[in-house]
Structures are given as C-alpha cells and as structure tokens.
XYZ file of C-alpha atoms in Angstrom:
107
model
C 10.485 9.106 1.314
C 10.061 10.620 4.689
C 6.920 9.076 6.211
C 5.033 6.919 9.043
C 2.813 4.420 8.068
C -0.148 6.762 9.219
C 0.804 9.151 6.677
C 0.534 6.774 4.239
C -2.747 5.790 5.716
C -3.803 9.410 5.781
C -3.357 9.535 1.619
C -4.793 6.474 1.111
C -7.871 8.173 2.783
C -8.712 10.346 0.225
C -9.343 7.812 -2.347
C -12.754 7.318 -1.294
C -12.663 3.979 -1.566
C -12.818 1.293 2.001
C -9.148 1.052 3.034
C -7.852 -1.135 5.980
C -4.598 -2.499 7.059
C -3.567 -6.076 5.850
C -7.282 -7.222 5.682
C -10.788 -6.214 6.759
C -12.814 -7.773 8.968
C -15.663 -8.548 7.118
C -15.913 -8.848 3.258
C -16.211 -5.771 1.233
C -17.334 -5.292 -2.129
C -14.808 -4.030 -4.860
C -13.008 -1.976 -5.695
C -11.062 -1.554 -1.921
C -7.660 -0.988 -1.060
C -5.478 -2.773 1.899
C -2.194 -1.870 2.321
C 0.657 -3.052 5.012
C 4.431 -2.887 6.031
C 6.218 -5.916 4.425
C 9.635 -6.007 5.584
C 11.631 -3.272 7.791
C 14.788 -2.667 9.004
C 15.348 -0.659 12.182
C 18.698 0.817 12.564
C 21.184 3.752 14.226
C 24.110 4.429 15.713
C 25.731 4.957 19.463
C 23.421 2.166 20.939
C 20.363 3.763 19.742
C 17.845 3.278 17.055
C 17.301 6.227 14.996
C 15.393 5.160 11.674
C 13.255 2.757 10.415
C 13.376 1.842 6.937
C 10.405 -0.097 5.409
C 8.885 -1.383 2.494
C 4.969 -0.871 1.862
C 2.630 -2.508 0.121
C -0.385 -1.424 -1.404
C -3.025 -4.068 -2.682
C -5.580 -2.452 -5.170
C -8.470 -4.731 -5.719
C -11.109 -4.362 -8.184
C -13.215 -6.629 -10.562
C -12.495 -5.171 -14.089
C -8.964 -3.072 -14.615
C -9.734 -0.089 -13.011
C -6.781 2.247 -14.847
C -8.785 5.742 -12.994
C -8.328 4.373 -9.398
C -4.511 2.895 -10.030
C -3.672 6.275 -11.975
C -5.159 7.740 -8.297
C -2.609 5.500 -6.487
C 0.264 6.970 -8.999
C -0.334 10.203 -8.608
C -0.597 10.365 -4.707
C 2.597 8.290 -4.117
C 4.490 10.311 -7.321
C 7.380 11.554 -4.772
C 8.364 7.552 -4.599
C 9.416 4.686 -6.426
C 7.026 2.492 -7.287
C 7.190 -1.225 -7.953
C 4.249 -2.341 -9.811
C 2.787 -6.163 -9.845
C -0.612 -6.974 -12.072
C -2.450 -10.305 -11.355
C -6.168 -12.043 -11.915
C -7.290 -13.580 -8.982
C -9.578 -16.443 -10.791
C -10.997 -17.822 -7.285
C -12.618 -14.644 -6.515
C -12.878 -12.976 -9.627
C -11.013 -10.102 -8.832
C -7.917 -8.042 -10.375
C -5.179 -7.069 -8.240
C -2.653 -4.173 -8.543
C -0.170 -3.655 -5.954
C 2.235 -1.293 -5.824
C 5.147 -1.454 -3.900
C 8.074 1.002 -2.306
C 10.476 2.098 0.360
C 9.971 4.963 2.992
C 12.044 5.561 5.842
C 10.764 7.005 9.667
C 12.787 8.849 12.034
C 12.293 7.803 15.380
C-alpha cells in the first residue's frame, strides 16, 4: 500500500470514535482507537533515499468484543494485509484488537 501515515490517520477519522497517535493524553473512555508506526525501513538508491517502508499498528480498544467497530477497521484498510492479534487486558478491563500491516511512502 501506497500511503503516509496521515492518510492512514485521515481513515481512521471517519470511525467516529477518539483516535490519537501511540497514546492520549488524558484517559478516554472506550471504545478508542490509537494507532502508530512500529518499525520502518528507509531505503533508495544513488546516495539518496527514495521510500520508506513501514509497518503500522492499529490498537482497537473496547470493553466487550466490539465485532461492528473491528469489521469498520476491515473494511477501511481492505486494499492491505492485515495481521490480526486478540487479547483481554484483565488490569483494565478492556479487550484489545490490533491489527497490523505494511505500507510503503515515497519520499
């Protein structure tokens, strides 16, 4: 996927649910999404770097399963592969989905 991270931002947006990168500042109330890059890997050719491959992470957290806001997550990253991880949070009472993939930015 050809992206920046403020496009992914920018779909994350229309969730209409409190997104922020990494972490917010003060404590929201579920369900809210935070999302941030990973790992990258910038790279080119001819002493110049041309592309920046990364890996994204999107952290879905909610305090019952909440299958209608992950399916939202599916369908507005459907042009990627996504890695999925499930897990119960038992200090804070909270479920977590986060989905993972790859998108690569031309500099």
């Amino acid at each position: 996927m050809k992206a920046t991270l403020q496009d992914i931002a920018t779909r994350l947006g229309t969730l209409n649910l409190p997104v922020a990168y990494d972490h917010f500042i003060t404590a929201k109330e579920p369900p809210f999404v935070c999302y941030r890059i990973t790992s990258q890997q910038i790279a080119g050719a001819d002493d110049k770097n041309l592309y920046k491959n990364s890996v994204c992470a999107i952290e879905l957290y909610t305090n019952t399963k909440d299958i209608a806001n992950e399916q939202s997550i599916e369908t507005l990253f459907n042009d990627v592969e996504l890695s999925v991880y499930m897990d119960y949070i038992s200090e804070e009472n909270l479920f977590l989905t986060e989905y993972t993939f790859k998108f690569t930015e031309i500099l």
